[in-house]
Amino acid sequence: MNLVPTLLADTYYSIHSRYGKGGAIRNCLPLLYTWFKSHLPASDPFVTSTQKWSQRIMGLTANDIVWCHIGMGIKEVITSCGTFDNFPLIGTKGVINYNPKLALRQLGFALEDKPLDKEIFESVFFEKGTDPKGLEKVRSAWNSIHTDDQTSLGKKNVVAKQAYTDWVEDRVKNRLLPFPKVNPLYEQPTEVLTAIVPAENYTQMDMENTQLHEKRSDAQLKHHLVDQKRVELTHEAKMLKGGSSRVQKRARTEKGERDTTVVIEDHQKIIKRAIKEAEEKLKREYREDLKAYKLKIEREARAEVKSLKKKLE
């Protein structure tokens, strides 16, 4: 049984029911924190900054967020159920709908245009036990699930086009969210004039740069996990070494009684060697990806300059 829809329902229901009323969402905080942190940068200066948490968050831009982890490999997405234009979730507290249109970028798909009103509408929300007919309708809807793939959702490039970005900015203004301007923590990509570089070429390059940035963040996350594993294995090695030092195998020979100590291999050296090899592999893969990307950009830039020169002649 998959518990993810239930957890998602409880999280959404708790947030929605507390909106505007104050109070902590206690049961959902660990889950929300884990999800939120997985999309934040795992390297300097966000990690080492002495600023308050709120200031560091405001110092991030769309270029700094880890929108999608490359290893997910999602090819198909549930977009609606039955007669619902989104899809309803049943939790332990009640029923609420989820709008998958707003999460496509986190699944790796591009956000080409602003969502339709019906795709982000509150189609269902009620407390457990208050609407038996509504609950039955939701249950029936889950027998008729509609999914979309890359044919309808487009390429997986984690890009948000201008139409979607404008919609988000207008939504922020309409809801009067207090988002003060803060200087970016990270160096931002240089803006390229479309008069010099064609818009489609720039979009492609920007998409590939975003993917490279995400791959780097993914590698940093893997490095962090490897470091955590190293700490765990080091602790286990100490325990093994402590136990091994007390174990001696005694062997009797035909010529007389002598103590023969079995040499036990140093487990800690084996672990350190494995950790070092894993770290080197991650670094090597990242350097190779970065080198290939730079070569590709240089080739495209030279071709573009050559093309411009011909037009000028």
Short mmCIF file of C-alpha atoms in Angstrom, two decimals:
data_model
loop_
_atom_site.label_atom_id
_atom_site.label_comp_id
_atom_site.label_asym_id
_atom_site.label_seq_id
_atom_site.Cartn_x
_atom_site.Cartn_y
_atom_site.Cartn_z
CA MET A 1 0.00 0.00 0.00
CA ASN A 2 1.30 3.44 -0.98
CA LEU A 3 1.08 5.88 1.95
CA VAL A 4 2.30 8.92 0.00
CA PRO A 5 -1.19 10.14 -1.09
CA THR A 6 -2.39 9.91 2.54
CA LEU A 7 0.63 11.86 3.84
CA LEU A 8 0.16 14.45 1.10
CA ALA A 9 -3.53 14.76 1.94
CA ASP A 10 -2.85 15.26 5.66
CA THR A 11 -0.17 17.86 4.91
CA TYR A 12 -2.37 19.84 2.52
CA TYR A 13 -5.42 19.53 4.78
CA SER A 14 -3.54 20.78 7.85
CA ILE A 15 -2.04 23.76 6.00
CA HIS A 16 -5.37 24.69 4.42
CA SER A 17 -7.34 24.37 7.64
CA ARG A 18 -4.82 26.55 9.54
CA TYR A 19 -4.51 29.22 6.82
CA GLY A 20 -5.24 32.62 8.33
CA LYS A 21 -5.93 31.15 11.78
CA GLY A 22 -2.40 31.00 13.17
CA GLY A 23 -0.87 28.14 15.10
CA ALA A 24 1.79 25.59 14.19
CA ILE A 25 1.19 22.68 11.84
CA ARG A 26 2.91 20.28 14.21
CA ASN A 27 2.31 16.93 12.55
CA CYS A 28 3.41 18.18 9.14
CA LEU A 29 6.51 20.17 10.09
CA PRO A 30 9.10 17.35 9.77
CA LEU A 31 7.71 16.29 6.39
CA LEU A 32 7.53 19.87 5.10
CA TYR A 33 11.04 20.62 6.33
CA THR A 34 12.50 17.55 4.60
CA TRP A 35 10.74 18.38 1.33
CA PHE A 36 11.67 22.07 1.50
CA LYS A 37 15.33 21.43 2.32
CA SER A 38 15.71 18.95 -0.56
CA HIS A 39 15.16 21.81 -3.04
CA LEU A 40 17.61 24.26 -1.44
CA PRO A 41 21.32 24.64 -2.33
CA ALA A 42 23.64 22.27 -0.46
CA SER A 43 26.80 24.38 -0.91
CA ASP A 44 28.25 27.78 -0.03
CA PRO A 45 27.23 30.52 0.49
CA PHE A 46 23.69 29.45 1.47
CA VAL A 47 24.98 26.86 3.95
CA THR A 48 27.70 29.00 5.56
CA SER A 49 25.89 32.35 5.55
CA THR A 50 25.44 34.01 8.96
CA GLN A 51 22.22 35.71 7.84
CA LYS A 52 18.86 34.75 9.28
CA TRP A 53 17.06 31.84 7.64
CA SER A 54 14.44 34.18 6.12
CA GLN A 55 17.13 36.45 4.62
CA ARG A 56 19.00 33.52 3.10
CA ILE A 57 15.79 32.22 1.51
CA MET A 58 15.03 35.65 0.05
CA GLY A 59 18.55 35.75 -1.40
CA LEU A 60 17.76 32.78 -3.67
CA THR A 61 16.47 33.06 -7.22
CA ALA A 62 14.86 30.50 -9.54
CA ASN A 63 18.37 29.69 -10.82
CA ASP A 64 19.48 28.57 -7.34
CA ILE A 65 16.63 26.13 -6.59
CA VAL A 66 17.02 22.39 -7.16
CA TRP A 67 13.73 21.96 -8.97
CA CYS A 68 14.11 18.34 -9.95
CA HIS A 69 16.57 15.58 -9.06
CA ILE A 70 17.87 14.01 -12.27
CA GLY A 71 17.60 10.44 -11.02
CA MET A 72 13.80 10.58 -10.65
CA GLY A 73 13.13 9.47 -14.25
CA ILE A 74 9.39 10.23 -14.14
CA LYS A 75 7.77 9.74 -17.56
CA GLU A 76 4.06 9.83 -16.67
CA VAL A 77 2.08 12.06 -14.29
CA ILE A 78 -1.43 11.71 -12.84
CA THR A 79 -3.16 14.96 -13.79
CA SER A 80 -6.84 14.33 -12.97
CA CYS A 81 -9.32 11.82 -11.53
CA GLY A 82 -12.84 11.15 -12.78
CA THR A 83 -14.80 14.38 -13.23
CA PHE A 84 -12.29 16.40 -11.18
CA ASP A 85 -9.98 18.70 -13.19
CA ASN A 86 -7.25 18.04 -10.60
CA PHE A 87 -7.31 15.09 -8.24
CA PRO A 88 -8.70 14.66 -4.71
CA LEU A 89 -6.80 13.12 -1.83
CA ILE A 90 -8.23 11.22 1.13
CA GLY A 91 -6.35 11.63 4.40
CA THR A 92 -6.87 10.72 8.04
CA LYS A 93 -8.31 14.19 8.83
CA GLY A 94 -10.42 14.82 5.75
CA VAL A 95 -10.49 15.24 1.96
CA ILE A 96 -8.76 17.92 -0.12
CA ASN A 97 -7.72 18.29 -3.74
CA TYR A 98 -4.17 18.48 -5.09
CA ASN A 99 -3.24 20.57 -8.16
CA PRO A 100 -0.56 18.67 -10.13
CA LYS A 101 -0.20 21.52 -12.65
CA LEU A 102 1.72 23.53 -10.04
CA ALA A 103 4.15 20.67 -9.35
CA LEU A 104 5.21 19.80 -12.90
CA ARG A 105 8.50 21.68 -12.63
CA GLN A 106 9.45 19.60 -9.59
CA LEU A 107 8.87 16.51 -11.73
CA GLY A 108 11.20 17.80 -14.46
CA PHE A 109 8.69 19.21 -16.96
CA ALA A 110 8.65 22.72 -18.39
CA LEU A 111 6.02 25.26 -17.35
CA GLU A 112 5.09 26.77 -20.70
CA ASP A 113 2.07 28.90 -19.78
CA LYS A 114 0.00 30.02 -16.81
CA PRO A 115 -2.36 27.33 -15.45
CA LEU A 116 -6.07 27.45 -16.20
CA ASP A 117 -8.38 28.47 -13.36
CA LYS A 118 -10.02 25.02 -13.29
CA GLU A 119 -6.57 23.39 -12.88
CA ILE A 120 -5.87 25.23 -9.62
CA PHE A 121 -9.45 25.48 -8.33
CA GLU A 122 -10.42 24.17 -4.88
CA SER A 123 -12.60 21.33 -6.12
CA VAL A 124 -13.10 19.55 -2.80
CA PHE A 125 -12.41 20.19 0.89
CA PHE A 126 -14.29 18.73 3.84
CA GLU A 127 -13.61 17.19 7.23
CA LYS A 128 -13.72 13.45 7.77
CA GLY A 129 -17.27 12.16 8.39
CA THR A 130 -19.07 15.37 7.31
CA ASP A 131 -19.84 14.51 3.65
CA PRO A 132 -20.44 10.76 2.97
CA LYS A 133 -21.68 11.44 -0.58
CA GLY A 134 -18.66 13.58 -1.38
CA LEU A 135 -16.37 10.86 -0.02
CA GLU A 136 -18.04 8.25 -2.23
CA LYS A 137 -17.63 10.53 -5.26
CA VAL A 138 -13.92 10.87 -4.52
CA ARG A 139 -13.52 7.12 -4.13
CA SER A 140 -15.24 6.54 -7.48
CA ALA A 141 -13.00 9.15 -9.14
CA TRP A 142 -9.91 7.17 -8.23
CA ASN A 143 -11.19 4.34 -10.43
CA SER A 144 -10.86 6.66 -13.44
CA ILE A 145 -7.36 8.15 -13.34
CA HIS A 146 -6.11 10.31 -16.22
CA THR A 147 -2.36 10.52 -16.86
CA ASP A 148 -0.20 12.65 -19.19
CA ASP A 149 3.30 12.02 -20.53
CA GLN A 150 5.89 13.98 -22.51
CA THR A 151 3.61 14.01 -25.56
CA SER A 152 1.25 16.45 -23.82
CA LEU A 153 3.49 17.81 -21.03
CA GLY A 154 6.43 18.66 -23.31
CA LYS A 155 10.16 18.21 -22.86
CA LYS A 156 11.71 17.64 -19.46
CA ASN A 157 13.91 20.70 -19.08
CA VAL A 158 12.72 22.21 -15.74
CA VAL A 159 12.21 25.62 -17.37
CA ALA A 160 9.53 28.19 -16.53
CA LYS A 161 8.60 30.38 -19.51
CA GLN A 162 7.81 34.08 -19.23
CA ALA A 163 4.02 33.56 -19.30
CA TYR A 164 4.16 31.38 -16.18
CA THR A 165 6.65 33.68 -14.42
CA ASP A 166 4.40 36.71 -15.04
CA TRP A 167 1.44 34.78 -13.62
CA VAL A 168 3.39 33.96 -10.44
CA GLU A 169 4.45 37.60 -9.99
CA ASP A 170 0.87 38.83 -10.41
CA ARG A 171 -0.34 36.21 -7.93
CA VAL A 172 2.22 37.39 -5.36
CA LYS A 173 1.12 41.01 -5.79
CA ASN A 174 -2.59 40.14 -5.51
CA ARG A 175 -2.03 38.28 -2.24
CA LEU A 176 0.22 40.99 -0.84
CA LEU A 177 2.95 38.56 0.18
CA PRO A 178 5.80 40.40 1.96
CA PHE A 179 8.75 39.56 -0.29
CA PRO A 180 11.36 42.32 0.16
CA LYS A 181 14.16 42.54 -2.40
CA VAL A 182 17.46 41.01 -1.24
CA ASN A 183 20.73 40.76 -3.13
CA PRO A 184 21.19 37.26 -4.63
CA LEU A 185 23.48 34.94 -2.66
CA TYR A 186 24.84 33.34 -5.82
CA GLU A 187 26.24 34.81 -9.00
CA GLN A 188 23.48 34.89 -11.60
CA PRO A 189 23.78 33.94 -15.31
CA THR A 190 24.60 36.82 -17.62
CA GLU A 191 21.62 38.13 -19.56
CA VAL A 192 22.05 37.77 -23.31
CA LEU A 193 20.47 40.22 -25.73
CA THR A 194 18.10 38.42 -28.11
CA ALA A 195 19.11 40.87 -30.83
CA ILE A 196 22.56 39.22 -30.90
CA VAL A 197 21.62 35.64 -30.02
CA PRO A 198 18.35 34.15 -31.34
CA ALA A 199 15.76 33.59 -28.62
CA GLU A 200 15.44 29.85 -29.32
CA ASN A 201 19.24 29.39 -29.01
CA TYR A 202 19.34 31.33 -25.76
CA THR A 203 16.43 29.32 -24.33
CA GLN A 204 18.19 26.07 -25.20
CA MET A 205 21.48 27.23 -23.64
CA ASP A 206 19.68 28.49 -20.54
CA MET A 207 17.89 25.15 -20.21
CA GLU A 208 21.16 23.21 -20.47
CA ASN A 209 22.81 25.53 -17.97
CA THR A 210 19.92 24.91 -15.54
CA GLN A 211 20.27 21.15 -15.99
CA LEU A 212 24.01 21.38 -15.33
CA HIS A 213 23.37 23.42 -12.20
CA GLU A 214 20.88 20.81 -10.99
CA LYS A 215 23.28 18.00 -11.77
CA ARG A 216 25.95 19.77 -9.73
CA SER A 217 23.50 20.15 -6.83
CA ASP A 218 22.63 16.47 -7.19
CA ALA A 219 26.33 15.58 -7.03
CA GLN A 220 26.76 17.74 -3.93
CA LEU A 221 23.84 15.95 -2.31
CA LYS A 222 25.38 12.58 -3.16
CA HIS A 223 28.70 13.80 -1.72
CA HIS A 224 26.89 14.79 1.48
CA LEU A 225 25.30 11.34 1.70
CA VAL A 226 28.68 9.70 1.12
CA ASP A 227 30.14 11.83 3.92
CA GLN A 228 27.33 10.74 6.25
CA LYS A 229 27.99 7.12 5.31
CA ARG A 230 31.69 7.63 6.01
CA VAL A 231 30.90 8.78 9.55
CA GLU A 232 28.66 5.76 10.11
CA LEU A 233 31.22 3.32 8.72
CA THR A 234 34.02 4.93 10.74
CA HIS A 235 31.99 4.38 13.89
CA GLU A 236 31.33 0.75 12.91
CA ALA A 237 35.02 0.28 12.13
CA LYS A 238 35.97 1.45 15.62
CA MET A 239 33.52 -1.00 17.13
CA LEU A 240 34.87 -3.83 14.97
CA LYS A 241 38.47 -2.92 15.74
CA GLY A 242 37.73 -2.88 19.47
CA GLY A 243 36.18 -6.31 19.26
CA SER A 244 38.86 -7.73 16.95
CA SER A 245 41.72 -6.71 19.24
CA ARG A 246 40.33 -9.00 21.93
CA VAL A 247 40.01 -12.00 19.63
CA GLN A 248 43.01 -14.28 19.26
CA LYS A 249 43.08 -17.68 17.70
CA ARG A 250 45.32 -20.14 19.40
CA ALA A 251 46.85 -22.96 17.35
CA ARG A 252 48.90 -25.89 18.62
CA THR A 253 51.81 -27.19 16.53
CA GLU A 254 53.35 -30.70 16.56
CA LYS A 255 56.68 -29.36 17.90
CA GLY A 256 55.19 -27.68 20.93
CA GLU A 257 52.64 -25.33 22.32
CA ARG A 258 52.87 -21.80 20.96
CA ASP A 259 50.38 -18.95 20.71
CA THR A 260 49.69 -17.96 17.13
CA THR A 261 47.88 -14.65 16.70
CA VAL A 262 45.77 -14.30 13.57
CA VAL A 263 46.42 -10.97 11.86
CA ILE A 264 43.12 -9.24 11.37
CA GLU A 265 42.95 -6.79 8.46
CA ASP A 266 42.35 -3.17 9.41
CA HIS A 267 38.68 -2.58 8.59
CA GLN A 268 39.12 1.17 8.85
CA LYS A 269 41.58 1.27 5.96
CA ILE A 270 39.17 -0.64 3.74
CA ILE A 271 36.37 1.80 4.56
CA LYS A 272 38.54 4.87 3.97
CA ARG A 273 39.65 3.47 0.62
CA ALA A 274 36.03 2.83 -0.45
CA ILE A 275 34.96 6.34 0.60
CA LYS A 276 37.86 7.93 -1.27
CA GLU A 277 37.05 5.99 -4.44
CA ALA A 278 33.38 7.06 -4.25
CA GLU A 279 34.32 10.73 -3.78
CA GLU A 280 36.81 10.64 -6.66
CA LYS A 281 34.18 9.08 -8.93
CA LEU A 282 31.69 11.87 -8.15
CA LYS A 283 34.30 14.58 -8.78
CA ARG A 284 35.42 12.94 -12.02
CA GLU A 285 31.85 12.68 -13.35
CA TYR A 286 31.15 16.33 -12.55
CA ARG A 287 34.39 17.54 -14.20
CA GLU A 288 33.60 15.53 -17.33
CA ASP A 289 30.06 16.91 -17.55
CA LEU A 290 31.28 20.47 -17.04
CA LYS A 291 34.01 20.10 -19.68
CA ALA A 292 31.58 18.65 -22.24
CA TYR A 293 29.09 21.45 -21.60
CA LYS A 294 31.75 24.18 -22.00
CA LEU A 295 32.98 22.67 -25.27
CA LYS A 296 29.43 22.56 -26.61
CA ILE A 297 28.80 26.22 -25.69
CA GLU A 298 32.08 27.27 -27.32
CA ARG A 299 31.21 25.41 -30.54
CA GLU A 300 27.76 26.98 -30.69
CA ALA A 301 29.17 30.46 -29.97
CA ARG A 302 31.79 30.12 -32.76
CA ALA A 303 29.11 28.96 -35.18
CA GLU A 304 26.89 31.90 -34.23
CA VAL A 305 29.71 34.43 -34.69
CA LYS A 306 30.55 32.90 -38.08
CA SER A 307 26.91 33.15 -39.12
CA LEU A 308 26.71 36.81 -38.03
CA LYS A 309 29.87 37.66 -39.95
CA LYS A 310 28.41 36.18 -43.14
CA LYS A 311 25.25 38.25 -42.71
CA LEU A 312 27.29 41.43 -42.20
CA GLU A 313 29.34 40.73 -45.32
#
